[in-house]
Short mmCIF file of C-alpha atoms in Angstrom, two decimals:
data_model
loop_
_atom_site.label_atom_id
_atom_site.label_comp_id
_atom_site.label_asym_id
_atom_site.label_seq_id
_atom_site.Cartn_x
_atom_site.Cartn_y
_atom_site.Cartn_z
CA MET Y 16 129.39 98.55 94.22
CA PRO Y 17 130.07 101.83 92.40
CA ALA Y 18 132.42 101.80 89.42
CA GLN Y 19 134.90 103.95 91.32
CA HIS Y 20 135.13 105.06 94.94
CA LEU Y 21 134.90 108.68 96.01
CA ASN Y 22 138.38 110.15 96.16
CA ILE Y 23 138.00 112.24 99.34
CA LYS Y 24 140.78 112.78 101.87
CA TRP Y 25 138.94 111.74 105.04
CA LEU Y 26 137.39 108.70 103.30
CA ASN Y 27 140.78 107.57 101.98
CA ALA Y 28 142.17 107.91 105.53
CA LEU Y 29 139.26 105.82 106.86
CA ASN Y 30 139.78 103.16 104.18
CA ALA Y 31 143.42 102.75 105.27
CA LYS Y 32 142.07 101.61 108.66
CA ARG Y 33 140.27 98.53 109.93
CA VAL Y 34 136.52 99.24 109.85
CA VAL Y 35 134.11 96.66 111.24
CA LEU Y 36 130.38 96.42 110.48
CA ALA Y 37 128.70 94.74 113.47
CA SER Y 38 125.85 93.37 111.32
CA SER Y 39 125.54 90.53 108.82
CA SER Y 40 122.51 92.04 107.03
CA PRO Y 41 123.14 91.85 103.26
CA ARG Y 42 121.14 95.09 102.84
CA ARG Y 43 123.41 96.96 105.27
CA LYS Y 44 126.50 95.56 103.54
CA ASP Y 45 125.28 96.80 100.14
CA ILE Y 46 124.55 100.29 101.46
CA LEU Y 47 127.94 100.61 103.20
CA SER Y 48 129.70 99.41 100.03
CA ASN Y 49 127.81 102.02 97.99
CA LEU Y 50 129.24 104.72 100.28
CA GLY Y 51 132.73 103.60 99.24
CA VAL Y 52 133.70 102.36 102.71
CA ASN Y 53 135.97 99.28 102.98
CA TYR Y 54 135.04 97.09 105.91
CA ILE Y 55 134.90 93.61 107.33
CA VAL Y 56 131.84 92.04 108.95
CA VAL Y 57 131.84 90.84 112.56
CA PRO Y 58 128.19 90.21 113.54
CA SER Y 59 127.30 91.21 117.07
CA THR Y 60 126.20 88.55 119.53
CA PHE Y 61 124.29 91.10 121.63
CA PRO Y 62 120.96 89.33 122.29
CA GLU Y 63 118.51 92.26 121.63
CA THR Y 64 116.46 91.41 124.67
CA LEU Y 65 116.18 94.92 126.10
CA ASP Y 66 112.88 95.67 127.82
CA LYS Y 67 111.08 98.00 125.37
CA SER Y 68 108.90 99.39 128.16
CA LEU Y 69 111.98 101.04 129.69
CA PHE Y 70 112.37 103.38 126.70
CA SER Y 71 110.38 106.59 126.25
CA HIS Y 72 110.39 106.28 122.45
CA PRO Y 73 111.32 103.69 119.76
CA SER Y 74 114.22 105.96 118.70
CA GLU Y 75 115.76 105.56 122.18
CA TYR Y 76 115.33 101.79 121.96
CA VAL Y 77 117.16 101.46 118.59
CA LYS Y 78 119.94 103.83 119.73
CA GLU Y 79 120.60 101.65 122.78
CA ASN Y 80 120.47 98.43 120.73
CA ALA Y 81 122.90 99.90 118.17
CA ARG Y 82 125.23 101.02 121.00
CA GLN Y 83 125.19 97.62 122.68
CA LYS Y 84 125.77 95.78 119.39
CA ALA Y 85 128.77 97.94 118.45
CA LEU Y 86 130.17 97.86 121.98
CA GLU Y 87 129.95 94.07 122.18
CA VAL Y 88 131.99 93.69 118.98
CA TYR Y 89 134.50 96.39 120.00
CA GLU Y 90 135.12 94.84 123.43
CA ARG Y 91 135.31 91.29 122.04
CA LEU Y 92 137.94 92.23 119.45
CA LYS Y 93 139.83 94.37 121.97
CA THR Y 94 139.94 91.50 124.47
CA ALA Y 95 141.32 89.28 121.69
CA GLY Y 96 144.14 91.79 121.22
CA ASP Y 97 142.72 92.84 117.88
CA THR Y 98 141.20 96.28 118.59
CA PRO Y 99 139.50 97.66 115.45
CA ASP Y 100 139.85 101.30 114.36
CA LEU Y 101 136.11 101.76 113.96
CA VAL Y 102 132.99 99.70 114.66
CA ILE Y 103 129.61 100.53 113.07
CA GLY Y 104 126.51 99.20 114.85
CA ALA Y 105 122.90 99.57 113.69
CA ASP Y 106 119.42 98.53 114.74
CA THR Y 107 116.14 99.02 112.87
CA VAL Y 108 112.53 98.72 114.04
CA VAL Y 109 109.07 99.54 112.70
CA ALA Y 110 106.80 101.58 114.99
CA HIS Y 111 103.03 101.63 114.45
CA ASP Y 112 100.29 102.90 116.77
CA SER Y 113 102.87 103.17 119.61
CA GLN Y 114 103.82 99.50 119.12
CA ILE Y 115 107.27 98.31 118.08
CA LEU Y 116 107.08 95.66 115.35
CA GLU Y 117 110.03 93.31 114.95
CA LYS Y 118 110.34 90.18 112.82
CA PRO Y 119 107.14 88.07 112.56
CA ASN Y 120 107.30 84.72 114.34
CA SER Y 121 104.91 82.88 111.98
CA GLU Y 122 103.19 83.35 108.63
CA GLN Y 123 99.93 84.18 110.42
CA HIS Y 124 101.80 86.79 112.48
CA ALA Y 125 103.16 88.31 109.25
CA ILE Y 126 99.64 88.41 107.74
CA ASN Y 127 98.33 90.16 110.86
CA MET Y 128 101.18 92.70 110.84
CA LEU Y 129 100.64 93.56 107.17
CA ALA Y 130 96.87 93.82 107.66
CA SER Y 131 97.48 96.27 110.52
CA LEU Y 132 99.91 98.37 108.42
CA SER Y 133 97.58 98.40 105.35
CA GLY Y 134 96.28 101.83 104.36
CA SER Y 135 98.05 103.60 107.22
CA THR Y 136 101.35 105.29 108.02
CA HIS Y 137 104.12 103.90 110.22
CA MET Y 138 107.64 104.94 111.18
CA VAL Y 139 110.92 103.13 110.64
CA TYR Y 140 113.76 104.00 113.04
CA THR Y 141 117.40 103.03 112.64
CA GLY Y 142 119.86 103.74 115.43
CA ILE Y 143 123.54 104.03 114.48
CA THR Y 144 126.58 103.88 116.74
CA LEU Y 145 130.21 104.52 115.77
CA ILE Y 146 132.90 103.39 118.23
CA ALA Y 147 136.66 104.02 117.97
CA PRO Y 148 139.59 103.65 120.39
CA PRO Y 149 140.32 106.74 122.52
CA SER Y 150 142.52 109.26 120.64
CA ASP Y 151 145.24 109.14 123.32
CA GLY Y 152 145.11 105.35 123.57
CA THR Y 153 143.80 105.29 127.14
CA GLY Y 154 140.41 105.58 128.83
CA GLU Y 155 136.99 105.14 127.30
CA PRO Y 156 136.45 104.64 123.55
CA ARG Y 157 135.08 107.50 121.45
CA ILE Y 158 131.38 107.04 120.66
CA LEU Y 159 128.98 108.80 118.26
CA ILE Y 160 125.28 107.83 118.31
CA ASP Y 161 122.43 109.08 116.14
CA VAL Y 162 119.04 107.94 114.89
CA GLU Y 163 117.04 108.43 111.70
CA GLY Y 164 113.25 108.17 111.41
CA THR Y 165 111.38 107.68 108.13
CA GLU Y 166 107.62 107.79 107.60
CA VAL Y 167 106.18 105.00 105.43
CA LYS Y 168 102.68 105.14 103.94
CA MET Y 169 101.29 101.75 102.93
CA GLN Y 170 98.90 101.06 100.07
CA ASN Y 171 95.50 99.56 100.82
CA LEU Y 172 96.45 95.88 100.71
CA SER Y 173 93.90 93.27 99.69
CA GLU Y 174 93.76 89.95 101.56
CA GLU Y 175 94.79 88.24 98.32
CA LEU Y 176 97.92 90.40 97.97
CA ILE Y 177 98.92 90.01 101.64
CA LYS Y 178 98.57 86.23 101.47
CA ALA Y 179 100.50 85.97 98.19
CA TYR Y 180 103.26 88.20 99.59
CA VAL Y 181 103.60 86.20 102.80
CA GLU Y 182 103.76 82.99 100.73
CA THR Y 183 106.96 84.30 99.07
CA LYS Y 184 108.59 84.03 102.57
CA GLU Y 185 110.18 87.45 102.05
CA PRO Y 186 108.52 88.97 105.16
CA MET Y 187 109.80 86.36 107.59
CA ASP Y 188 113.20 87.93 108.42
CA LYS Y 189 112.07 91.57 108.16
CA ALA Y 190 110.96 93.97 110.91
CA GLY Y 191 107.32 94.87 110.15
CA ALA Y 192 107.00 91.84 107.83
CA TYR Y 193 108.01 93.54 104.56
CA GLY Y 194 111.20 94.12 102.58
CA TYR Y 195 111.14 97.53 100.93
CA GLN Y 196 114.08 96.79 98.61
CA THR Y 197 112.48 93.87 96.77
CA THR Y 198 108.91 92.65 96.20
CA GLY Y 199 107.67 94.43 99.34
CA GLY Y 200 108.41 97.77 97.68
CA LEU Y 201 105.12 97.48 95.81
CA LEU Y 202 103.19 97.54 99.10
CA VAL Y 203 104.43 101.07 99.86
CA LYS Y 204 102.60 104.10 98.48
CA GLY Y 205 105.32 106.53 99.48
CA ILE Y 206 107.83 107.53 102.11
CA ASN Y 207 108.86 110.75 103.80
CA GLY Y 208 112.54 110.82 104.74
CA CYS Y 209 115.49 108.59 103.88
CA SER Y 210 114.43 105.47 101.98
CA TRP Y 211 117.74 103.69 102.70
CA ASN Y 212 116.78 103.92 106.35
CA VAL Y 213 113.75 101.71 105.62
CA ILE Y 214 116.16 99.11 104.21
CA GLY Y 215 118.39 99.21 107.31
CA LEU Y 216 120.97 102.03 107.12
CA PRO Y 217 120.37 105.76 106.48
CA ALA Y 218 123.07 106.12 103.79
CA SER Y 219 123.45 109.89 103.81
CA LYS Y 220 123.33 110.35 107.59
CA LEU Y 221 125.88 107.56 108.08
CA PHE Y 222 128.23 109.12 105.49
CA PHE Y 223 128.22 112.51 107.24
CA MET Y 224 128.56 110.83 110.68
CA LEU Y 225 131.63 108.98 109.39
CA GLU Y 226 133.08 112.26 108.06
CA GLN Y 227 132.51 114.05 111.36
CA PHE Y 228 133.91 111.15 113.41
CA THR Y 229 136.99 110.68 111.19
CA ARG Y 230 137.83 114.41 111.09
CA GLN Y 231 137.48 114.75 114.90
CA GLU Y 232 140.16 112.19 115.57
CA MET F 20 114.89 88.90 91.99
CA PRO F 21 112.64 87.69 94.81
CA ALA F 22 112.97 84.11 96.01
CA GLN F 23 109.46 83.36 94.77
CA HIS F 24 106.98 85.28 92.63
CA LEU F 25 103.64 86.49 93.92
CA ASN F 26 101.00 83.86 93.22
CA ILE F 27 98.15 86.15 92.15
CA LYS F 28 95.62 85.29 89.45
CA TRP F 29 95.93 88.41 87.28
CA LEU F 30 99.74 88.37 87.56
CA ASN F 31 99.92 84.71 86.55
CA ALA F 32 97.68 85.53 83.56
CA LEU F 33 99.99 88.42 82.62
CA ASN F 34 103.07 86.22 82.94
CA ALA F 35 101.59 83.72 80.45
CA LYS F 36 101.70 86.54 77.88
CA ARG F 37 104.43 88.37 76.00
CA VAL F 38 105.30 91.53 77.95
CA VAL F 39 107.82 93.99 76.50
CA LEU F 40 109.75 96.64 78.44
CA ALA F 41 110.59 99.47 76.01
CA SER F 42 113.68 100.51 78.00
CA SER F 43 117.16 99.07 78.41
CA SER F 44 117.79 100.78 81.79
CA PRO F 45 119.22 98.18 84.21
CA ARG F 46 117.46 100.02 87.07
CA ARG F 47 114.06 99.68 85.37
CA LYS F 48 114.73 96.00 84.65
CA ASP F 49 115.55 95.32 88.32
CA ILE F 50 112.39 97.05 89.53
CA LEU F 51 110.12 95.22 87.07
CA SER F 52 111.73 91.90 88.03
CA ASN F 53 111.09 92.67 91.72
CA LEU F 54 107.38 93.05 90.92
CA GLY F 55 107.40 89.45 89.68
CA VAL F 56 106.66 90.36 86.04
CA ASN F 57 108.25 88.27 83.28
CA TYR F 58 109.26 90.39 80.29
CA ILE F 59 111.63 90.83 77.41
CA VAL F 60 113.45 94.07 76.61
CA VAL F 61 113.01 95.89 73.30
CA PRO F 62 114.53 99.37 73.71
CA SER F 63 112.62 102.17 72.01
CA THR F 64 114.27 104.10 69.20
CA PHE F 65 112.04 107.13 69.79
CA PRO F 66 114.52 110.03 69.69
CA GLU F 67 113.30 112.06 72.75
CA THR F 68 113.56 115.34 70.88
CA LEU F 69 110.16 116.76 71.83
CA ASP F 70 110.14 120.53 72.31
CA LYS F 71 109.85 120.97 76.09
CA SER F 72 108.41 124.46 75.70
CA LEU F 73 105.24 122.94 74.21
CA PHE F 74 104.35 121.26 77.52
CA SER F 75 102.62 123.05 80.38
CA HIS F 76 104.39 120.92 83.02
CA PRO F 77 107.27 118.39 83.22
CA SER F 78 104.71 115.68 84.07
CA GLU F 79 103.04 116.25 80.67
CA TYR F 80 106.43 116.03 78.97
CA VAL F 81 107.37 112.64 80.52
CA LYS F 82 103.88 111.23 79.85
CA GLU F 83 104.20 112.08 76.16
CA ASN F 84 107.76 110.69 75.98
CA ALA F 85 106.63 107.47 77.67
CA ARG F 86 103.69 107.20 75.26
CA GLN F 87 105.85 107.75 72.19
CA LYS F 88 108.47 105.24 73.40
CA ALA F 89 105.90 102.50 74.06
CA LEU F 90 104.00 103.25 70.83
CA GLU F 91 107.18 103.10 68.71
CA VAL F 92 107.99 99.61 70.04
CA TYR F 93 104.38 98.40 69.75
CA GLU F 94 104.05 99.56 66.11
CA ARG F 95 107.49 98.22 65.14
CA LEU F 96 106.75 94.73 66.49
CA LYS F 97 103.23 94.79 65.04
CA THR F 98 104.57 95.71 61.59
CA ALA F 99 107.01 92.81 61.88
CA GLY F 100 104.01 90.50 62.44
CA ASP F 101 105.05 89.99 66.05
CA THR F 102 102.47 92.05 68.00
CA PRO F 103 103.23 91.92 71.76
CA ASP F 104 100.51 91.46 74.39
CA LEU F 105 101.72 94.43 76.46
CA VAL F 106 104.35 97.14 76.08
CA ILE F 107 105.60 99.18 79.06
CA GLY F 108 107.16 102.58 78.29
CA ALA F 109 108.70 104.99 80.80
CA ASP F 110 110.49 108.32 80.86
CA THR F 111 112.09 110.09 83.83
CA VAL F 112 113.25 113.70 84.25
CA VAL F 113 114.43 115.93 87.09
CA ALA F 114 112.69 119.30 87.42
CA HIS F 115 114.29 122.14 89.37
CA ASP F 116 113.37 125.83 89.45
CA SER F 117 111.02 125.29 86.46
CA GLN F 118 113.90 123.79 84.45
CA ILE F 119 113.99 120.20 83.18
CA LEU F 120 117.36 118.57 83.82
CA GLU F 121 118.31 115.60 81.66
CA LYS F 122 121.66 113.82 81.40
CA PRO F 123 124.72 116.08 81.73
CA ASN F 124 126.74 116.51 78.53
CA SER F 125 130.13 116.99 80.22
CA GLU F 126 131.76 116.66 83.66
CA GLN F 127 131.61 120.44 84.10
CA HIS F 128 127.89 120.31 83.24
CA ALA F 129 127.41 117.60 85.90
CA ILE F 130 129.29 119.73 88.47
CA ASN F 131 127.07 122.73 87.67
CA MET F 132 123.88 120.65 87.92
CA LEU F 133 124.85 119.21 91.31
CA ALA F 134 125.88 122.64 92.60
CA SER F 135 122.46 123.99 91.58
CA LEU F 136 120.63 121.08 93.29
CA SER F 137 122.74 121.35 96.50
CA GLY F 138 120.79 122.31 99.62
CA SER F 139 117.49 122.59 97.77
CA THR F 140 114.50 120.50 96.75
CA HIS F 141 113.70 119.23 93.27
CA MET F 142 111.11 116.95 91.71
CA VAL F 143 111.56 113.71 89.81
CA TYR F 144 108.79 112.76 87.37
CA THR F 145 108.35 109.39 85.67
CA GLY F 146 105.71 108.96 83.00
CA ILE F 147 104.44 105.42 82.37
CA THR F 148 102.49 104.10 79.39
CA LEU F 149 100.96 100.64 78.97
CA ILE F 150 99.88 99.60 75.47
CA ALA F 151 98.01 96.41 74.47
CA PRO F 152 96.25 95.25 71.33
CA PRO F 153 92.52 96.15 71.13
CA SER F 154 90.37 93.61 72.99
CA ASP F 155 88.35 92.80 69.85
CA GLY F 156 91.48 92.58 67.67
CA THR F 157 90.60 95.61 65.53
CA GLY F 158 90.97 99.37 65.80
CA GLU F 159 93.23 101.36 68.10
CA PRO F 160 95.35 99.69 70.80
CA ARG F 161 94.34 100.04 74.45
CA ILE F 162 96.45 102.63 76.28
CA LEU F 163 96.88 103.53 79.96
CA ILE F 164 99.07 106.52 80.89
CA ASP F 165 100.01 107.85 84.32
CA VAL F 166 102.75 109.86 86.00
CA GLU F 167 104.39 109.84 89.43
CA GLY F 168 106.16 112.80 91.03
CA THR F 169 108.62 112.51 93.94
CA GLU F 170 110.17 115.37 95.90
CA VAL F 171 113.91 115.03 96.58
CA LYS F 172 115.76 117.16 99.15
CA MET F 173 119.52 117.36 98.61
CA GLN F 174 122.15 117.70 101.33
CA ASN F 175 124.40 120.76 101.31
CA LEU F 176 127.12 119.45 99.01
CA SER F 177 130.70 120.72 99.35
CA GLU F 178 132.75 121.46 96.21
CA GLU F 179 135.07 118.62 97.27
CA LEU F 180 132.21 116.10 97.44
CA ILE F 181 130.67 117.20 94.12
CA LYS F 182 134.02 116.96 92.33
CA ALA F 183 134.83 113.54 93.83
CA TYR F 184 131.35 112.27 92.92
CA VAL F 185 131.58 113.49 89.32
CA GLU F 186 135.02 111.84 89.03
CA THR F 187 133.36 108.45 89.70
CA LYS F 188 131.56 108.96 86.30
CA GLU F 189 128.32 107.75 87.92
CA PRO F 190 126.45 111.02 87.12
CA MET F 191 127.13 110.98 83.39
CA ASP F 192 124.21 108.79 82.27
CA LYS F 193 121.69 110.01 84.89
CA ALA F 194 119.03 112.73 84.63
CA GLY F 195 119.99 115.43 87.13
CA ALA F 196 123.57 114.07 87.33
CA TYR F 197 123.10 111.67 90.25
CA GLY F 198 122.19 108.01 90.75
CA TYR F 199 120.03 107.56 93.83
CA GLN F 200 120.44 103.77 93.96
CA THR F 201 124.24 103.73 94.37
CA THR F 202 126.84 106.26 95.57
CA GLY F 203 124.60 109.22 94.72
CA GLY F 204 122.19 108.11 97.46
CA LEU F 205 124.47 109.79 100.01
CA LEU F 206 123.81 113.20 98.39
CA VAL F 207 120.09 112.98 99.24
CA LYS F 208 118.84 114.12 102.65
CA GLY F 209 115.38 112.71 102.14
CA ILE F 210 112.53 112.17 99.73
CA ASN F 211 108.78 112.61 99.82
CA GLY F 212 106.94 110.08 97.68
CA CYS F 213 107.99 106.89 95.91
CA SER F 214 111.75 106.37 96.04
CA TRP F 215 111.66 103.79 93.22
CA ASN F 216 110.37 106.60 91.04
CA VAL F 217 113.67 108.46 91.59
CA ILE F 218 115.48 105.38 90.26
CA GLY F 219 113.29 105.22 87.14
CA LEU F 220 110.04 103.32 87.76
CA PRO F 221 107.42 103.90 90.49
CA ALA F 222 107.17 100.25 91.58
CA SER F 223 103.88 100.39 93.47
CA LYS F 224 102.03 102.62 90.97
CA LEU F 225 103.17 100.41 88.08
CA PHE F 226 102.02 97.25 89.88
CA PHE F 227 98.50 98.61 90.42
CA MET F 228 98.39 99.99 86.84
CA LEU F 229 99.26 96.51 85.55
CA GLU F 230 96.53 95.00 87.72
CA GLN F 231 93.91 97.48 86.46
CA PHE F 232 94.97 97.06 82.82
CA THR F 233 95.08 93.26 82.97
CA ARG F 234 91.70 92.96 84.71
CA GLN F 235 90.02 95.35 82.21
CA GLU F 236 90.86 93.18 79.26
#
């Protein structure tokens, strides 16, 4: 958390409202806190079982997942008579050689993923959806959707390093089998784009989306 | 800190020794901890008053600062009869339009720096020096020096946003007047290179430098 929040009119107006983050990821919570946004967490129960083959590109897949996650939380709270002022939904995947990599399902799977990423470049996509009640109180909610892509270049990883990294268990709950914000950061030679996006939320893009969405109201 | 350190032979050997970080920066401490390195902190008293005009490039300037910082700590501990096994020194600057930007000396100075960085691209350089006693116990210490450069592209920053950000006081102890790891991350559109370098230590480069240096011994 920063020592002091940004004193900006639209952000103060947003912080007087009920903002919901539809994700329980500790990394996403940290990033949203750093932006100076006050929020509560209501994790989405959307199952993430969309058929990837129906999407022309990984960026379309994460946008739809982010939309469904945010919508599920918005509708659930609305039905409970507790409509939030804003819901933020996000979804992140790793794309490599036209394959979408999600969380590994075993240590061997994590080793294979990291071996395939070694010495090459992959993309990380995060879809973001903002949902708010309609301005006039009736009809469909207001929705803003965007996506950020970041290129990640991996070091040449030795078998020894991959095995030792997987043994730390860090890869097991991470898309692509590495966590950029902790030990996994050492596996990455460099990135091109927003590095917060690799951790789960593109900080700067989200900030300017929130400004646009709050001012439009 | 990661849940569990990497179980790698050279790293275990390093962690059985006395490693000193010649910097009190909390960001550098976090990054070194994430690499799984055990260390103590002995901040350098090297005054950082080198004449910048004597260096052909900012990368030469930070390399020399890093060398002097590490050397000062190494010699001080050695003189006290307490020679460390390894000293890590680092220095980071922001370079923009052939100018080196260090920490701002007033809020107005910070505002001017951020206004000059707005909408454009600058470089962040971190010099790293590793120093260890000579392998045979006599003569000059072993030294490894390297530098990492990362390109940073800033968003177009409004006067309102710059003023609100400077009011948080976050910029005041940061080279270039922004902290990438917290609120200042929202000012950055994207980077090209190692993002840890922008925070003060290029995690991956340092890890492989430590491996090379430890294996050479």
